[in-house]
PDB file of C-alpha atoms in Angstrom:
ATOM      1  CA  UNK P   1       1.515  -0.185  -8.723  1.00  0.00           C
ATOM      2  CA  UNK P   2       2.954   3.074 -10.395  1.00  0.00           C
ATOM      3  CA  UNK P   3       1.324   5.817 -12.181  1.00  0.00           C
ATOM      4  CA  UNK P   4       3.898   6.688 -14.607  1.00  0.00           C
ATOM      5  CA  UNK P   5       7.674   6.142 -14.558  1.00  0.00           C
ATOM      6  CA  UNK P   6       8.323   9.915 -14.573  1.00  0.00           C
ATOM      7  CA  UNK P   7       6.286  10.257 -11.288  1.00  0.00           C
ATOM      8  CA  UNK P   8       7.569   7.220  -9.351  1.00  0.00           C
ATOM      9  CA  UNK P   9      11.389   8.179  -8.514  1.00  0.00           C
ATOM     10  CA  UNK P  10      12.390   5.337 -11.122  1.00  0.00           C
ATOM     11  CA  UNK P  11      16.243   4.825 -10.645  1.00  0.00           C
ATOM     12  CA  UNK P  12      18.713   2.618 -11.853  1.00  0.00           C
ATOM     13  CA  UNK P  13      22.134   1.186 -11.239  1.00  0.00           C
ATOM     14  CA  UNK P  14      24.436  -1.448 -12.725  1.00  0.00           C
ATOM     15  CA  UNK P  15      27.418  -2.445 -14.627  1.00  0.00           C
ATOM     16  CA  UNK P  16      27.278  -3.788 -18.260  1.00  0.00           C
ATOM     17  CA  UNK P  17      31.123  -4.474 -18.864  1.00  0.00           C
ATOM     18  CA  UNK P  18      31.485  -7.230 -20.844  1.00  0.00           C
ATOM     19  CA  UNK P  19      32.001 -10.498 -18.516  1.00  0.00           C
ATOM     20  CA  UNK P  20      29.989  -8.573 -15.824  1.00  0.00           C
ATOM     21  CA  UNK P  21      26.924 -10.555 -14.135  1.00  0.00           C
ATOM     22  CA  UNK P  22      23.842  -8.795 -14.260  1.00  0.00           C
ATOM     23  CA  UNK P  23      23.216 -10.465 -10.826  1.00  0.00           C
ATOM     24  CA  UNK P  24      24.304  -6.907  -9.605  1.00  0.00           C
ATOM     25  CA  UNK P  25      21.692  -5.053 -11.263  1.00  0.00           C
ATOM     26  CA  UNK P  26      19.543  -2.692  -9.340  1.00  0.00           C
ATOM     27  CA  UNK P  27      16.181  -0.730  -9.870  1.00  0.00           C
ATOM     28  CA  UNK P  28      14.637   1.494  -7.309  1.00  0.00           C
ATOM     29  CA  UNK P  29      10.950   2.990  -7.559  1.00  0.00           C
ATOM     30  CA  UNK P  30       8.027   4.510  -5.152  1.00  0.00           C
ATOM     31  CA  UNK P  31       5.172   2.018  -5.319  1.00  0.00           C
ATOM     32  CA  UNK P  32       1.368   1.962  -3.932  1.00  0.00           C
ATOM     33  CA  UNK P  33       1.179   0.441  -0.868  1.00  0.00           C
ATOM     34  CA  UNK P  34      -1.864  -0.879   0.773  1.00  0.00           C
ATOM     35  CA  UNK P  35      -1.505   0.452   4.154  1.00  0.00           C
ATOM     36  CA  UNK P  36      -3.626   3.889   4.152  1.00  0.00           C
ATOM     37  CA  UNK P  37      -1.724   6.988   4.834  1.00  0.00           C
ATOM     38  CA  UNK P  38      -2.804   8.299   8.405  1.00  0.00           C
ATOM     39  CA  UNK P  39      -1.131  10.396  11.137  1.00  0.00           C
ATOM     40  CA  UNK P  40      -1.943   7.374  13.579  1.00  0.00           C
ATOM     41  CA  UNK P  41       0.737   5.228  11.943  1.00  0.00           C
ATOM     42  CA  UNK P  42       4.552   5.066  12.890  1.00  0.00           C
ATOM     43  CA  UNK P  43       6.849   4.226  10.367  1.00  0.00           C
ATOM     44  CA  UNK P  44       8.489   1.390  12.577  1.00  0.00           C
ATOM     45  CA  UNK P  45       4.949  -0.375  12.883  1.00  0.00           C
ATOM     46  CA  UNK P  46       4.625  -0.691   8.775  1.00  0.00           C
ATOM     47  CA  UNK P  47       4.801  -3.915   7.644  1.00  0.00           C
ATOM     48  CA  UNK P  48       8.210  -4.991   6.323  1.00  0.00           C
ATOM     49  CA  UNK P  49       6.998  -7.844   3.564  1.00  0.00           C
ATOM     50  CA  UNK P  50       3.950  -8.959   2.534  1.00  0.00           C
ATOM     51  CA  UNK P  51       3.670 -11.716   5.430  1.00  0.00           C
ATOM     52  CA  UNK P  52       3.727  -9.025   8.041  1.00  0.00           C
ATOM     53  CA  UNK P  53       0.484  -7.299   9.042  1.00  0.00           C
ATOM     54  CA  UNK P  54      -0.521  -3.909  10.582  1.00  0.00           C
ATOM     55  CA  UNK P  55      -3.975  -3.014  12.382  1.00  0.00           C
ATOM     56  CA  UNK P  56      -5.686   0.271  11.209  1.00  0.00           C
ATOM     57  CA  UNK P  57      -8.853   1.930  11.950  1.00  0.00           C
ATOM     58  CA  UNK P  58     -10.827   2.539   8.534  1.00  0.00           C
ATOM     59  CA  UNK P  59     -14.144   3.874   8.000  1.00  0.00           C
ATOM     60  CA  UNK P  60     -16.658   1.071   7.853  1.00  0.00           C
ATOM     61  CA  UNK P  61     -20.055   2.599   6.753  1.00  0.00           C
ATOM     62  CA  UNK P  62     -21.409   5.985   7.220  1.00  0.00           C
ATOM     63  CA  UNK P  63     -24.950   6.052   9.346  1.00  0.00           C
ATOM     64  CA  UNK P  64     -27.074   9.129   8.851  1.00  0.00           C
ATOM     65  CA  UNK P  65     -29.171   9.813  11.975  1.00  0.00           C
ATOM     66  CA  UNK P  66     -32.145  12.530  12.183  1.00  0.00           C
ATOM     67  CA  UNK P  67     -31.385  15.067  14.600  1.00  0.00           C
ATOM     68  CA  UNK P  68     -34.388  16.525  16.965  1.00  0.00           C
ATOM     69  CA  UNK P  69     -37.919  17.465  14.888  1.00  0.00           C
ATOM     70  CA  UNK P  70     -36.552  20.094  12.565  1.00  0.00           C
ATOM     71  CA  UNK P  71     -35.518  17.614  10.042  1.00  0.00           C
ATOM     72  CA  UNK P  72     -31.541  18.203  10.730  1.00  0.00           C
ATOM     73  CA  UNK P  73     -29.526  15.114  10.305  1.00  0.00           C
ATOM     74  CA  UNK P  74     -25.913  14.430  10.990  1.00  0.00           C
ATOM     75  CA  UNK P  75     -24.029  11.563   9.594  1.00  0.00           C
ATOM     76  CA  UNK P  76     -21.851   9.340  11.815  1.00  0.00           C
ATOM     77  CA  UNK P  77     -18.915   7.549  10.181  1.00  0.00           C
ATOM     78  CA  UNK P  78     -18.447   3.907  12.021  1.00  0.00           C
ATOM     79  CA  UNK P  79     -14.867   3.132  11.912  1.00  0.00           C
ATOM     80  CA  UNK P  80     -13.471  -0.827  12.576  1.00  0.00           C
ATOM     81  CA  UNK P  81     -10.115  -2.167  12.980  1.00  0.00           C
ATOM     82  CA  UNK P  82      -9.077  -4.199   9.991  1.00  0.00           C
ATOM     83  CA  UNK P  83      -5.791  -6.687   9.732  1.00  0.00           C
ATOM     84  CA  UNK P  84      -3.790  -5.593   6.330  1.00  0.00           C
ATOM     85  CA  UNK P  85      -0.966  -7.082   4.594  1.00  0.00           C
ATOM     86  CA  UNK P  86       1.128  -5.113   2.262  1.00  0.00           C
ATOM     87  CA  UNK P  87       1.273  -5.909  -1.400  1.00  0.00           C
ATOM     88  CA  UNK P  88       3.166  -9.115  -2.462  1.00  0.00           C
ATOM     89  CA  UNK P  89       5.165  -7.145  -5.085  1.00  0.00           C
ATOM     90  CA  UNK P  90       7.796  -9.886  -5.515  1.00  0.00           C
ATOM     91  CA  UNK P  91       5.196 -12.428  -6.801  1.00  0.00           C
ATOM     92  CA  UNK P  92       3.372  -9.651  -8.768  1.00  0.00           C
ATOM     93  CA  UNK P  93       6.559  -8.308 -10.431  1.00  0.00           C
ATOM     94  CA  UNK P  94       7.651 -12.077 -10.839  1.00  0.00           C
ATOM     95  CA  UNK P  95       4.539 -12.825 -13.082  1.00  0.00           C
ATOM     96  CA  UNK P  96       5.137 -10.117 -15.321  1.00  0.00           C
ATOM     97  CA  UNK P  97       9.361 -10.731 -15.931  1.00  0.00           C
ATOM     98  CA  UNK P  98      11.049 -12.973 -18.189  1.00  0.00           C
ATOM     99  CA  UNK P  99      11.951 -16.476 -16.430  1.00  0.00           C
ATOM    100  CA  UNK P 100      15.569 -15.087 -16.595  1.00  0.00           C
ATOM    101  CA  UNK P 101      14.701 -12.405 -14.225  1.00  0.00           C
ATOM    102  CA  UNK P 102      13.851 -12.938 -10.797  1.00  0.00           C
ATOM    103  CA  UNK P 103      13.162 -10.761  -7.658  1.00  0.00           C
TER     104      UNK P 103
END
């Protein structure tokens, strides 16, 4: 989900005073998305969680076509509409965290 701690915008916040609950500890970082970056998607249309989905156009396959009789060919990219869901970050992180820490 991340390439390195130094490039993911990692930050943390919390109190460690004696007697203070750890329930308020917070971390933030930028993670990889399953939704491709294109200029066609508005921020308001992005999935808010792993249950939401978004329709996007993705490259399905490339098809070569012969053009005329002079052996020139062109490549045609065929696009298809696909329904994408965001990665289930909460489940992925809970699988690697200790049982005492949940998201």
